[in-house]
Amino acid sequence: MRVALKVNESAQGDWAVVRVSGEMDLVTSPALRQQVHDAVADGRHSVVLDLSDVFFCDSSGVGVLIAARRLMRSCQGRLRLILPARGTEDGSHVNRVLAALGVRRLFEVYPDVTAAVDDDAEPLSA
C-alpha cells in the first residue's frame, strides 16, 4: 500500500518550515520539489525541511533534497533539515539513506524546528 507524501508549509520568523510526511519516492517526491520552488519564487530564501515523519526515502527523494540544496545556494538562501536520530518511525531512515550515499555532510541537520530556526544553534554533526 502506497502512502502519499504530505507537504505543509508554515512560517516561523524568516523561515519557511516545510513539514513532510509519508514516503519520498519517484512518484511522491515532485510534490516536495514543487513546494521548495514555490517558496523561493515567493521570496522565501530560508527553508527548513522537517523530515521527522518521512519513513521511506529512495534515490528520487535524495535527488530532490540535493536539488533543493542547489536551488537555495543559487539564490544565496539557507536550507536546513530536521532528521531526528531516534527510530525509523521518527525519520531516521532518511538520515541512514543520506549517510549511506555519502551526502549527509552536504546538509545542515537539526533535531527539531526550534533549533533549526535558531540562527545561534549549531547543526548536528554528520
N, CA, C and O atoms as a Tinker XYZ file with bonds, in Angstrom:
   504  protein
     1  N      0.829000   -1.189000    0.000000    73     2
     2  CA     0.000000    0.000000    0.000000    64     1     3
     3  C      0.868000    1.244000    0.000000    63     2     4     5
     4  O      1.717000    1.393000    0.879000    81     3
     5  N      0.686000    2.125000   -0.938000    73     3     6
     6  CA     1.461000    3.355000   -1.052000    64     5     7
     7  C      0.899000    4.412000   -0.100000    63     6     8     9
     8  O     -0.313000    4.600000    0.006000    81     7
     9  N      1.812000    5.091000    0.586000    73     7    10
    10  CA     1.425000    6.183000    1.465000    64     9    11
    11  C      1.812000    7.483000    0.780000    63    10    12    13
    12  O      2.980000    7.694000    0.453000    81    11
    13  N      0.857000    8.336000    0.568000    73    11    14
    14  CA     1.112000    9.603000   -0.116000    64    13    15
    15  C      2.036000   10.488000    0.707000    63    14    16    17
    16  O      2.091000   10.393000    1.933000    81    15
    17  N      2.742000   11.329000    0.017000    73    15    18
    18  CA     3.582000   12.317000    0.674000    64    17    19
    19  C      2.720000   13.524000    1.002000    63    18    20    21
    20  O      2.017000   14.047000    0.137000    81    19
    21  N      2.774000   13.960000    2.242000    73    19    22
    22  CA     2.047000   15.158000    2.650000    64    21    23
    23  C      3.071000   16.256000    2.890000    63    22    24    25
    24  O      4.083000   16.039000    3.557000    81    23
    25  N      2.802000   17.432000    2.346000    73    23    26
    26  CA     3.713000   18.565000    2.461000    64    25    27
    27  C      2.906000   19.771000    2.896000    63    26    28    29
    28  O      1.969000   20.180000    2.210000    81    27
    29  N      3.272000   20.346000    4.048000    73    27    30
    30  CA     2.589000   21.523000    4.573000    64    29    31
    31  C      3.629000   22.570000    4.932000    63    30    32    33
    32  O      4.683000   22.243000    5.477000    81    31
    33  N      3.339000   23.816000    4.632000    73    31    34
    34  CA     4.282000   24.893000    4.928000    64    33    35
    35  C      3.693000   25.861000    5.940000    63    34    36    37
    36  O      2.503000   26.174000    5.912000    81    35
    37  N      4.561000   26.329000    6.840000    73    35    38
    38  CA     4.192000   27.379000    7.778000    64    37    39
    39  C      5.389000   28.313000    7.904000    63    38    40    41
    40  O      6.472000   28.016000    7.401000    81    39
    41  N      5.194000   29.424000    8.566000    73    39    42
    42  CA     6.283000   30.390000    8.740000    64    41    43
    43  C      6.670000   30.459000   10.206000    63    42    44    45
    44  O      5.818000   30.424000   11.094000    81    43
    45  N      7.970000   30.559000   10.442000    73    43    46
    46  CA     8.487000   30.814000   11.788000    64    45    47
    47  C      9.563000   31.871000   11.634000    63    46    48    49
    48  O     10.696000   31.579000   11.250000    81    47
    49  N      9.189000   33.106000   11.939000    73    47    50
    50  CA    10.115000   34.210000   11.717000    64    49    51
    51  C     10.423000   34.322000   10.229000    63    50    52    53
    52  O      9.511000   34.366000    9.403000    81    51
    53  N     11.703000   34.370000    9.891000    73    51    54
    54  CA    12.125000   34.470000    8.491000    64    53    55
    55  C     12.126000   33.130000    7.778000    63    54    56    57
    56  O     12.379000   33.066000    6.575000    81    55
    57  N     11.848000   32.069000    8.503000    73    55    58
    58  CA    11.975000   30.716000    7.955000    64    57    59
    59  C     10.644000   30.181000    7.440000    63    58    60    61
    60  O      9.611000   30.333000    8.091000    81    59
    61  N     10.676000   29.558000    6.273000    73    59    62
    62  CA     9.555000   28.756000    5.789000    64    61    63
    63  C      9.822000   27.343000    6.286000    63    62    64    65
    64  O     10.847000   26.751000    5.950000    81    63
    65  N      8.914000   26.802000    7.075000    73    63    66
    66  CA     9.068000   25.452000    7.618000    64    65    67
    67  C      8.142000   24.535000    6.829000    63    66    68    69
    68  O      6.920000   24.672000    6.871000    81    67
    69  N      8.754000   23.594000    6.107000    73    67    70
    70  CA     8.011000   22.662000    5.279000    64    69    71
    71  C      8.015000   21.309000    5.981000    63    70    72    73
    72  O      9.050000   20.651000    6.082000    81    71
    73  N      6.845000   20.906000    6.463000    73    71    74
    74  CA     6.713000   19.621000    7.149000    64    73    75
    75  C      6.326000   18.562000    6.124000    63    74    76    77
    76  O      5.364000   18.712000    5.370000    81    75
    77  N      7.108000   17.491000    6.123000    73    75    78
    78  CA     6.932000   16.437000    5.133000    64    77    79
    79  C      6.638000   15.135000    5.872000    63    78    80    81
    80  O      7.281000   14.825000    6.875000    81    79
    81  N      5.663000   14.375000    5.375000    73    79    82
    82  CA     5.387000   13.076000    5.988000    64    81    83
    83  C      5.020000   12.072000    4.908000    63    82    84    85
    84  O      4.491000   12.429000    3.855000    81    83
    85  N      5.314000   10.809000    5.193000    73    83    86
    86  CA     4.999000    9.735000    4.260000    64    85    87
    87  C      6.245000    9.190000    3.595000    63    86    88    89
    88  O      7.299000    9.080000    4.221000    81    87
    89  N      6.117000    8.848000    2.316000    73    87    90
    90  CA     7.207000    8.260000    1.547000    64    89    91
    91  C      7.710000    9.253000    0.507000    63    90    92    93
    92  O      6.921000    9.888000   -0.193000    81    91
    93  N      9.019000    9.377000    0.414000    73    91    94
    94  CA     9.633000   10.200000   -0.627000    64    93    95
    95  C     10.211000    9.245000   -1.669000    63    94    96    97
    96  O     11.269000    8.648000   -1.469000    81    95
    97  N      9.491000    9.113000   -2.788000    73    95    98
    98  CA     9.950000    8.220000   -3.843000    64    97    99
    99  C      9.700000    8.874000   -5.195000    63    98   100   101
   100  O      9.340000   10.049000   -5.269000    81    99
   101  N      9.893000    8.111000   -6.259000    73    99   102
   102  CA     9.772000    8.637000   -7.617000    64   101   103
   103  C      8.416000    9.290000   -7.868000    63   102   104   105
   104  O      8.330000   10.304000   -8.561000    81   103
   105  N      7.364000    8.714000   -7.309000    73   103   106
   106  CA     6.014000    9.220000   -7.541000    64   105   107
   107  C      5.703000   10.434000   -6.681000    63   106   108   109
   108  O      5.057000   11.372000   -7.148000    81   107
   109  N      6.152000   10.429000   -5.428000    73   107   110
   110  CA     5.747000   11.470000   -4.481000    64   109   111
   111  C      6.709000   12.646000   -4.355000    63   110   112   113
   112  O      6.285000   13.744000   -3.994000    81   111
   113  N      7.979000   12.446000   -4.640000    73   111   114
   114  CA     8.988000   13.491000   -4.433000    64   113   115
   115  C      8.746000   14.790000   -5.197000    63   114   116   117
   116  O      9.099000   15.854000   -4.687000    81   115
   117  N      8.161000   14.757000   -6.397000    73   115   118
   118  CA     7.919000   16.024000   -7.096000    64   117   119
   119  C      7.087000   17.033000   -6.300000    63   118   120   121
   120  O      7.226000   18.238000   -6.509000    81   119
   121  N      6.231000   16.566000   -5.396000    73   119   122
   122  CA     5.436000   17.488000   -4.570000    64   121   123
   123  C      6.346000   18.315000   -3.670000    63   122   124   125
   124  O      6.114000   19.509000   -3.483000    81   123
   125  N      7.380000   17.690000   -3.111000    73   123   126
   126  CA     8.321000   18.425000   -2.268000    64   125   127
   127  C      9.151000   19.378000   -3.115000    63   126   128   129
   128  O      9.368000   20.527000   -2.729000    81   127
   129  N      9.615000   18.908000   -4.265000    73   127   130
   130  CA    10.388000   19.778000   -5.167000    64   129   131
   131  C      9.577000   21.038000   -5.497000    63   130   132   133
   132  O     10.108000   22.148000   -5.461000    81   131
   133  N      8.300000   20.863000   -5.815000    73   131   134
   134  CA     7.456000   21.999000   -6.171000    64   133   135
   135  C      7.276000   22.954000   -4.996000    63   134   136   137
   136  O      7.284000   24.171000   -5.178000    81   135
   137  N      7.114000   22.409000   -3.795000    73   135   138
   138  CA     6.938000   23.256000   -2.606000    64   137   139
   139  C      8.157000   24.134000   -2.366000    63   138   140   141
   140  O      8.017000   25.311000   -2.033000    81   139
   141  N      9.355000   23.573000   -2.533000    73   139   142
   142  CA    10.586000   24.345000   -2.343000    64   141   143
   143  C     10.691000   25.416000   -3.434000    63   142   144   145
   144  O     11.038000   26.561000   -3.144000    81   143
   145  N     10.397000   25.055000   -4.673000    73   143   146
   146  CA    10.431000   26.037000   -5.755000    64   145   147
   147  C      9.430000   27.161000   -5.520000    63   146   148   149
   148  O      9.734000   28.327000   -5.772000    81   147
   149  N      8.243000   26.818000   -5.042000    73   147   150
   150  CA     7.226000   27.835000   -4.758000    64   149   151
   151  C      7.687000   28.778000   -3.652000    63   150   152   153
   152  O      7.473000   29.987000   -3.734000    81   151
   153  N      8.318000   28.227000   -2.621000    73   151   154
   154  CA     8.819000   29.062000   -1.529000    64   153   155
   155  C      9.837000   30.073000   -2.050000    63   154   156   157
   156  O      9.774000   31.254000   -1.709000    81   155
   157  N     10.770000   29.612000   -2.871000    73   155   158
   158  CA    11.795000   30.510000   -3.419000    64   157   159
   159  C     11.149000   31.541000   -4.348000    63   158   160   161
   160  O     11.505000   32.719000   -4.309000    81   159
   161  N     10.206000   31.105000   -5.177000    73   159   162
   162  CA     9.518000   32.029000   -6.086000    64   161   163
   163  C      8.756000   33.108000   -5.320000    63   162   164   165
   164  O      8.588000   34.224000   -5.812000    81   163
   165  N      8.298000   32.771000   -4.118000    73   163   166
   166  CA     7.586000   33.733000   -3.269000    64   165   167
   167  C      8.527000   34.579000   -2.425000    63   166   168   169
   168  O      8.076000   35.372000   -1.598000    81   167
   169  N      9.840000   34.418000   -2.629000    73   167   170
   170  CA    10.820000   35.244000   -1.937000    64   169   171
   171  C     11.296000   34.703000   -0.606000    63   170   172   173
   172  O     11.998000   35.395000    0.132000    81   171
   173  N     10.924000   33.475000   -0.292000    73   171   174
   174  CA    11.373000   32.882000    0.972000    64   173   175
   175  C     12.667000   32.110000    0.695000    63   174   176   177
   176  O     12.655000   31.085000    0.014000    81   175
   177  N     13.763000   32.609000    1.224000    73   175   178
   178  CA    15.081000   32.031000    0.938000    64   177   179
   179  C     15.707000   31.364000    2.153000    63   178   180   181
   180  O     16.889000   31.021000    2.132000    81   179
   181  N     14.939000   31.181000    3.195000    73   179   182
   182  CA    15.368000   30.426000    4.372000    64   181   183
   183  C     14.324000   29.333000    4.575000    63   182   184   185
   184  O     13.188000   29.606000    4.964000    81   183
   185  N     14.726000   28.090000    4.304000    73   183   186
   186  CA    13.774000   26.981000    4.306000    64   185   187
   187  C     14.258000   25.862000    5.212000    63   186   188   189
   188  O     15.415000   25.445000    5.149000    81   187
   189  N     13.357000   25.386000    6.052000    73   187   190
   190  CA    13.595000   24.211000    6.881000    64   189   191
   191  C     12.708000   23.099000    6.335000    63   190   192   193
   192  O     11.502000   23.285000    6.174000    81   191
   193  N     13.302000   21.951000    6.053000    73   191   194
   194  CA    12.532000   20.774000    5.654000    64   193   195
   195  C     12.469000   19.838000    6.854000    63   194   196   197
   196  O     13.469000   19.225000    7.230000    81   195
   197  N     11.302000   19.737000    7.442000    73   195   198
   198  CA    11.105000   18.864000    8.598000    64   197   199
   199  C     10.741000   17.471000    8.079000    63   198   200   201
   200  O      9.608000   17.219000    7.669000    81   199
   201  N     11.727000   16.577000    8.108000    73   199   202
   202  CA    11.556000   15.224000    7.590000    64   201   203
   203  C     11.302000   14.216000    8.704000    63   202   204   205
   204  O     11.494000   13.015000    8.510000    81   203
   205  N     10.878000   14.689000    9.850000    73   203   206
   206  CA    10.648000   13.835000   11.017000    64   205   207
   207  C      9.661000   12.710000   10.754000    63   206   208   209
   208  O      9.794000   11.624000   11.317000    81   207
   209  N      8.674000   12.959000    9.903000    73   207   210
   210  CA     7.634000   11.966000    9.658000    64   209   211
   211  C      7.777000   11.271000    8.305000    63   210   212   213
   212  O      6.825000   10.665000    7.814000    81   211
   213  N      8.954000   11.355000    7.708000    73   211   214
   214  CA     9.227000   10.618000    6.474000    64   213   215
   215  C      9.810000    9.277000    6.886000    63   214   216   217
   216  O     10.858000    9.223000    7.529000    81   215
   217  N      9.132000    8.189000    6.517000    73   215   218
   218  CA     9.614000    6.877000    6.947000    64   217   219
   219  C     10.230000    6.067000    5.822000    63   218   220   221
   220  O     10.713000    4.958000    6.049000    81   219
   221  N     10.218000    6.617000    4.593000    73   219   222
   222  CA    10.895000    5.956000    3.482000    64   221   223
   223  C     11.395000    7.011000    2.520000    63   222   224   225
   224  O     10.688000    7.973000    2.221000    81   223
   225  N     12.614000    6.835000    2.034000    73   223   226
   226  CA    13.192000    7.759000    1.068000    64   225   227
   227  C     14.085000    6.967000    0.122000    63   226   228   229
   228  O     15.024000    6.300000    0.556000    81   227
   229  N     13.786000    7.044000   -1.178000    73   227   230
   230  CA    14.646000    6.371000   -2.150000    64   229   231
   231  C     15.535000    7.411000   -2.836000    63   230   232   233
   232  O     15.581000    8.566000   -2.413000    81   231
   233  N     16.233000    7.005000   -3.883000    73   231   234
   234  CA    17.175000    7.906000   -4.550000    64   233   235
   235  C     16.475000    9.117000   -5.164000    63   234   236   237
   236  O     17.086000   10.178000   -5.299000    81   235
   237  N     15.210000    8.975000   -5.535000    73   235   238
   238  CA    14.464000   10.121000   -6.068000    64   237   239
   239  C     14.282000   11.185000   -4.986000    63   238   240   241
   240  O     14.423000   12.380000   -5.247000    81   239
   241  N     13.972000   10.743000   -3.788000    73   239   242
   242  CA    13.831000   11.673000   -2.667000    64   241   243
   243  C     15.149000   12.356000   -2.347000    63   242   244   245
   244  O     15.183000   13.561000   -2.098000    81   243
   245  N     16.234000   11.593000   -2.352000    73   243   246
   246  CA    17.557000   12.174000   -2.114000    64   245   247
   247  C     17.871000   13.194000   -3.202000    63   246   248   249
   248  O     18.426000   14.256000   -2.922000    81   247
   249  N     17.516000   12.868000   -4.445000    73   247   250
   250  CA    17.734000   13.803000   -5.544000    64   249   251
   251  C     17.002000   15.115000   -5.338000    63   250   252   253
   252  O     17.535000   16.179000   -5.655000    81   251
   253  N     15.793000   15.054000   -4.815000    73   251   254
   254  CA    15.030000   16.266000   -4.538000    64   253   255
   255  C     15.711000   17.086000   -3.443000    63   254   256   257
   256  O     15.765000   18.312000   -3.533000    81   255
   257  N     16.230000   16.423000   -2.416000    73   255   258
   258  CA    16.928000   17.144000   -1.345000    64   257   259
   259  C     18.184000   17.825000   -1.876000    63   258   260   261
   260  O     18.462000   18.972000   -1.527000    81   259
   261  N     18.938000   17.129000   -2.713000    73   259   262
   262  CA    20.155000   17.717000   -3.285000    64   261   263
   263  C     19.798000   18.879000   -4.216000    63   262   264   265
   264  O     20.480000   19.903000   -4.218000    81   263
   265  N     18.736000   18.724000   -5.001000    73   263   266
   266  CA    18.296000   19.805000   -5.882000    64   265   267
   267  C     17.828000   21.012000   -5.072000    63   266   268   269
   268  O     18.076000   22.153000   -5.460000    81   267
   269  N     17.151000   20.765000   -3.949000    73   267   270
   270  CA    16.711000   21.859000   -3.082000    64   269   271
   271  C     17.919000   22.600000   -2.517000    63   270   272   273
   272  O     17.922000   23.829000   -2.442000    81   271
   273  N     18.933000   21.857000   -2.126000    73   271   274
   274  CA    20.165000   22.478000   -1.619000    64   273   275
   275  C     20.800000   23.352000   -2.701000    63   274   276   277
   276  O     21.208000   24.483000   -2.438000    81   275
   277  N     20.876000   22.821000   -3.902000    73   275   278
   278  CA    21.472000   23.557000   -5.024000    64   277   279
   279  C     20.671000   24.832000   -5.302000    63   278   280   281
   280  O     21.254000   25.897000   -5.505000    81   279
   281  N     19.337000   24.727000   -5.313000    73   279   282
   282  CA    18.485000   25.890000   -5.552000    64   281   283
   283  C     18.698000   26.953000   -4.485000    63   282   284   285
   284  O     18.851000   28.133000   -4.799000    81   283
   285  N     18.707000   26.535000   -3.229000    73   283   286
   286  CA    18.874000   27.501000   -2.144000    64   285   287
   287  C     20.235000   28.184000   -2.209000    63   286   288   289
   288  O     20.342000   29.383000   -1.951000    81   287
   289  N     21.260000   27.438000   -2.550000    73   287   290
   290  CA    22.599000   28.031000   -2.676000    64   289   291
   291  C     22.654000   29.015000   -3.844000    63   290   292   293
   292  O     23.339000   30.034000   -3.761000    81   291
   293  N     21.940000   28.718000   -4.927000    73   291   294
   294  CA    21.974000   29.585000   -6.109000    64   293   295
   295  C     21.326000   30.940000   -5.840000    63   294   296   297
   296  O     21.652000   31.922000   -6.507000    81   295
   297  N     20.420000   31.007000   -4.876000    73   295   298
   298  CA    19.771000   32.281000   -4.548000    64   297   299
   299  C     20.264000   32.832000   -3.208000    63   298   300   301
   300  O     19.591000   33.641000   -2.571000    81   299
   301  N     21.454000   32.378000   -2.792000    73   299   302
   302  CA    22.054000   32.788000   -1.513000    64   301   303
   303  C     21.113000   32.539000   -0.349000    63   302   304   305
   304  O     21.085000   33.298000    0.620000    81   303
   305  N     20.344000   31.465000   -0.457000    73   303   306
   306  CA    19.414000   31.101000    0.593000    64   305   307
   307  C     20.012000   30.104000    1.564000    63   306   308   309
   308  O     21.186000   29.743000    1.471000    81   307
   309  N     19.182000   29.667000    2.497000    73   307   310
   310  CA    19.602000   28.701000    3.517000    64   309   311
   311  C     18.619000   27.545000    3.533000    63   310   312   313
   312  O     17.406000   27.738000    3.462000    81   311
   313  N     19.169000   26.332000    3.628000    73   311   314
   314  CA    18.357000   25.130000    3.732000    64   313   315
   315  C     18.822000   24.337000    4.935000    63   314   316   317
   316  O     20.011000   24.063000    5.093000    81   315
   317  N     17.878000   23.974000    5.775000    73   315   318
   318  CA    18.173000   23.148000    6.946000    64   317   319
   319  C     17.203000   21.983000    6.968000    63   318   320   321
   320  O     16.037000   22.115000    6.598000    81   319
   321  N     17.709000   20.833000    7.411000    73   319   322
   322  CA    16.884000   19.638000    7.523000    64   321   323
   323  C     16.669000   19.280000    8.980000    63   322   324   325
   324  O     17.536000   19.521000    9.820000    81   323
   325  N     15.519000   18.708000    9.278000    73   323   326
   326  CA    15.271000   18.124000   10.593000    64   325   327
   327  C     15.219000   16.619000   10.389000    63   326   328   329
   328  O     14.343000   16.094000    9.702000    81   327
   329  N     16.180000   15.936000   11.005000    73   327   330
   330  CA    16.280000   14.477000   10.931000    64   329   331
   331  C     16.555000   13.951000   12.334000    63   330   332   333
   332  O     17.717000   13.840000   12.725000    81   331
   333  N     15.523000   13.625000   13.098000    73   331   334
   334  CA    15.762000   13.127000   14.455000    64   333   335
   335  C     16.524000   11.813000   14.418000    63   334   336   337
   336  O     16.401000   11.049000   13.461000    81   335
   337  N     17.295000   11.550000   15.434000    73   335   338
   338  CA    18.168000   10.375000   15.481000    64   337   339
   339  C     17.519000    9.171000   16.153000    63   338   340   341
   340  O     18.208000    8.211000   16.498000    81   339
   341  N     16.198000    9.210000   16.346000    73   339   342
   342  CA    15.520000    8.100000   17.010000    64   341   343
   343  C     15.171000    7.013000   16.007000    63   342   344   345
   344  O     15.794000    6.933000   14.948000    81   343
   345  N     14.190000    6.175000   16.315000    73   343   346
   346  CA    13.849000    5.031000   15.477000    64   345   347
   347  C     13.278000    5.388000   14.122000    63   346   348   349
   348  O     12.973000    6.549000   13.849000    81   347
   349  N     13.134000    4.380000   13.276000    73   347   350
   350  CA    12.668000    4.567000   11.910000    64   349   351
   351  C     11.355000    5.334000   11.847000    63   350   352   353
   352  O     11.171000    6.162000   10.954000    81   351
   353  N     10.456000    5.081000   12.760000    73   351   354
   354  CA     9.171000    5.777000   12.743000    64   353   355
   355  C      9.330000    7.273000   12.949000    63   354   356   357
   356  O      8.419000    8.036000   12.627000    81   355
   357  N     10.469000    7.709000   13.478000    73   355   358
   358  CA    10.724000    9.130000   13.688000    64   357   359
   359  C     11.573000    9.750000   12.591000    63   358   360   361
   360  O     11.988000   10.902000   12.715000    81   359
   361  N     11.838000    9.019000   11.531000    73   359   362
   362  CA    12.500000    9.635000   10.398000    64   361   363
   363  C     13.967000    9.344000   10.236000    63   362   364   365
   364  O     14.587000    9.895000    9.326000    81   363
   365  N     14.566000    8.504000   11.070000    73   363   366
   366  CA    15.995000    8.272000   10.935000    64   365   367
   367  C     16.324000    7.487000    9.676000    63   366   368   369
   368  O     17.491000    7.400000    9.293000    81   367
   369  N     15.312000    6.912000    9.021000    73   367   370
   370  CA    15.553000    6.226000    7.755000    64   369   371
   371  C     16.208000    7.185000    6.758000    63   370   372   373
   372  O     17.154000    6.802000    6.069000    81   371
   373  N     15.722000    8.410000    6.673000    73   371   374
   374  CA    16.293000    9.396000    5.754000    64   373   375
   375  C     17.746000    9.672000    6.130000    63   374   376   377
   376  O     18.608000    9.768000    5.257000    81   375
   377  N     18.010000    9.796000    7.398000    73   375   378
   378  CA    19.380000   10.037000    7.866000    64   377   379
   379  C     20.297000    8.900000    7.422000    63   378   380   381
   380  O     21.405000    9.146000    6.945000    81   379
   381  N     19.839000    7.654000    7.576000    73   379   382
   382  CA    20.647000    6.499000    7.173000    64   381   383
   383  C     20.863000    6.459000    5.663000    63   382   384   385
   384  O     21.955000    6.122000    5.204000    81   383
   385  N     19.850000    6.794000    4.898000    73   383   386
   386  CA    19.988000    6.802000    3.435000    64   385   387
   387  C     20.992000    7.867000    3.008000    63   386   388   389
   388  O     21.861000    7.601000    2.178000    81   387
   389  N     20.880000    9.064000    3.566000    73   387   390
   390  CA    21.822000   10.136000    3.218000    64   389   391
   391  C     23.250000    9.749000    3.594000    63   390   392   393
   392  O     24.187000   10.001000    2.837000    81   391
   393  N     23.409000    9.136000    4.764000    73   391   394
   394  CA    24.747000    8.710000    5.199000    64   393   395
   395  C     25.286000    7.607000    4.303000    63   394   396   397
   396  O     26.460000    7.632000    3.932000    81   395
   397  N     24.454000    6.646000    3.953000    73   395   398
   398  CA    24.894000    5.524000    3.116000    64   397   399
   399  C     25.326000    6.004000    1.735000    63   398   400   401
   400  O     26.232000    5.428000    1.133000    81   399
   401  N     24.688000    7.047000    1.234000    73   399   402
   402  CA    25.038000    7.578000   -0.082000    64   401   403
   403  C     26.179000    8.588000   -0.018000    63   402   404   405
   404  O     26.654000    9.066000   -1.049000    81   403
   405  N     26.618000    8.910000    1.203000    73   403   406
   406  CA    27.742000    9.831000    1.369000    64   405   407
   407  C     27.389000   11.289000    1.154000    63   406   408   409
   408  O     28.271000   12.102000    0.878000    81   407
   409  N     26.105000   11.639000    1.276000    73   407   410
   410  CA    25.703000   13.030000    1.050000    64   409   411
   411  C     25.180000   13.708000    2.315000    63   410   412   413
   412  O     24.796000   14.877000    2.265000    81   411
   413  N     25.157000   13.013000    3.427000    73   411   414
   414  CA    24.653000   13.586000    4.689000    64   413   415
   415  C     25.405000   14.854000    5.065000    63   414   416   417
   416  O     24.816000   15.797000    5.591000    81   415
   417  N     26.711000   14.876000    4.794000    73   415   418
   418  CA    27.567000   16.015000    5.155000    64   417   419
   419  C     27.224000   17.287000    4.380000    63   418   420   421
   420  O     27.649000   18.377000    4.762000    81   419
   421  N     26.461000   17.155000    3.293000    73   419   422
   422  CA    26.091000   18.319000    2.486000    64   421   423
   423  C     25.033000   19.192000    3.154000    63   422   424   425
   424  O     24.834000   20.344000    2.767000    81   423
   425  N     24.358000   18.637000    4.160000    73   423   426
   426  CA    23.212000   19.315000    4.749000    64   425   427
   427  C     23.465000   19.736000    6.186000    63   426   428   429
   428  O     24.169000   19.063000    6.937000    81   427
   429  N     22.868000   20.876000    6.552000    73   427   430
   430  CA    22.824000   21.288000    7.952000    64   429   431
   431  C     21.611000   20.592000    8.556000    63   430   432   433
   432  O     20.476000   20.814000    8.133000    81   431
   433  N     21.866000   19.746000    9.551000    73   431   434
   434  CA    20.804000   18.938000   10.142000    64   433   435
   435  C     20.596000   19.349000   11.596000    63   434   436   437
   436  O     21.551000   19.569000   12.341000    81   435
   437  N     19.331000   19.448000   11.979000    73   435   438
   438  CA    18.949000   19.847000   13.333000    64   437   439
   439  C     17.959000   18.830000   13.888000    63   438   440   441
   440  O     17.303000   18.123000   13.123000    81   439
   441  N     17.845000   18.748000   15.219000    73   439   442
   442  CA    16.957000   17.747000   15.820000    64   441   443
   443  C     15.484000   18.134000   15.830000    63   442   444   445
   444  O     14.616000   17.266000   15.926000    81   443
   445  N     15.189000   19.450000   15.731000    73   443   446
   446  CA    13.801000   19.896000   15.809000    64   445   447
   447  C     13.669000   21.294000   15.204000    63   446   448   449
   448  O     14.664000   21.940000   14.876000    81   447
   449  N     12.430000   21.744000   15.066000    73   447   450
   450  CA    12.161000   23.042000   14.447000    64   449   451
   451  C     12.766000   24.181000   15.265000    63   450   452   453
   452  O     13.337000   25.116000   14.702000    81   451
   453  N     12.644000   24.106000   16.572000    73   451   454
   454  CA    13.165000   25.172000   17.429000    64   453   455
   455  C     14.642000   25.421000   17.151000    63   454   456   457
   456  O     15.061000   26.567000   16.992000    81   455
   457  N     15.426000   24.359000   17.091000    73   455   458
   458  CA    16.863000   24.502000   16.817000    64   457   459
   459  C     17.106000   24.951000   15.379000    63   458   460   461
   460  O     18.002000   25.757000   15.128000    81   459
   461  N     16.324000   24.444000   14.442000    73   459   462
   462  CA    16.550000   24.745000   13.030000    64   461   463
   463  C     16.327000   26.221000   12.694000    63   462   464   465
   464  O     17.006000   26.763000   11.821000    81   463
   465  N     15.394000   26.869000   13.370000    73   463   466
   466  CA    15.115000   28.278000   13.066000    64   465   467
   467  C     15.914000   29.233000   13.946000    63   466   468   469
   468  O     15.777000   30.450000   13.822000    81   467
   469  N     16.745000   28.692000   14.832000    73   467   470
   470  CA    17.583000   29.491000   15.719000    64   469   471
   471  C     18.927000   29.733000   15.035000    63   470   472   473
   472  O     19.702000   28.800000   14.828000    81   471
   473  N     19.195000   30.988000   14.688000    73   471   474
   474  CA    20.436000   31.313000   13.987000    64   473   475
   475  C     21.676000   31.039000   14.823000    63   474   476   477
   476  O     22.775000   30.944000   14.276000    81   475
   477  N     21.523000   30.910000   16.136000    73   475   478
   478  CA    22.673000   30.640000   17.005000    64   477   479
   479  C     22.895000   29.142000   17.270000    63   478   480   481
   480  O     23.920000   28.752000   17.829000    81   479
   481  N     21.949000   28.329000   16.875000    73   479   482
   482  CA    22.070000   26.879000   17.128000    64   481   483
   483  C     23.075000   26.251000   16.181000    63   482   484   485
   484  O     23.188000   26.643000   15.020000    81   483
   485  N     23.801000   25.273000   16.692000    73   483   486
   486  CA    24.782000   24.538000   15.890000    64   485   487
   487  C     24.107000   23.300000   15.300000    63   486   488   489
   488  O     23.328000   22.632000   15.979000    81   487
   489  N     24.408000   22.993000   14.027000    73   487   490
   490  CA    23.840000   21.773000   13.451000    64   489   491
   491  C     24.426000   20.534000   14.098000    63   490   492   493
   492  O     25.498000   20.584000   14.703000    81   491
   493  N     23.718000   19.425000   13.968000    73   491   494
   494  CA    24.214000   18.134000   14.441000    64   493   495
   495  C     25.401000   17.734000   13.567000    63   494   496   497
   496  O     25.466000   18.102000   12.394000    81   495
   497  N     26.323000   16.992000   14.131000    73   495   498
   498  CA    27.465000   16.553000   13.336000    64   497   499
   499  C     27.027000   15.472000   12.344000    63   498   500   501
   500  O     26.064000   14.743000   12.579000    81   499
   501  N     27.747000   15.390000   11.251000    73   499   502
   502  CA    27.399000   14.430000   10.192000    64   501   503
   503  C     27.747000   13.023000   10.574000    63   502   504
   504  O     27.519000   12.097000    9.795000    81   503
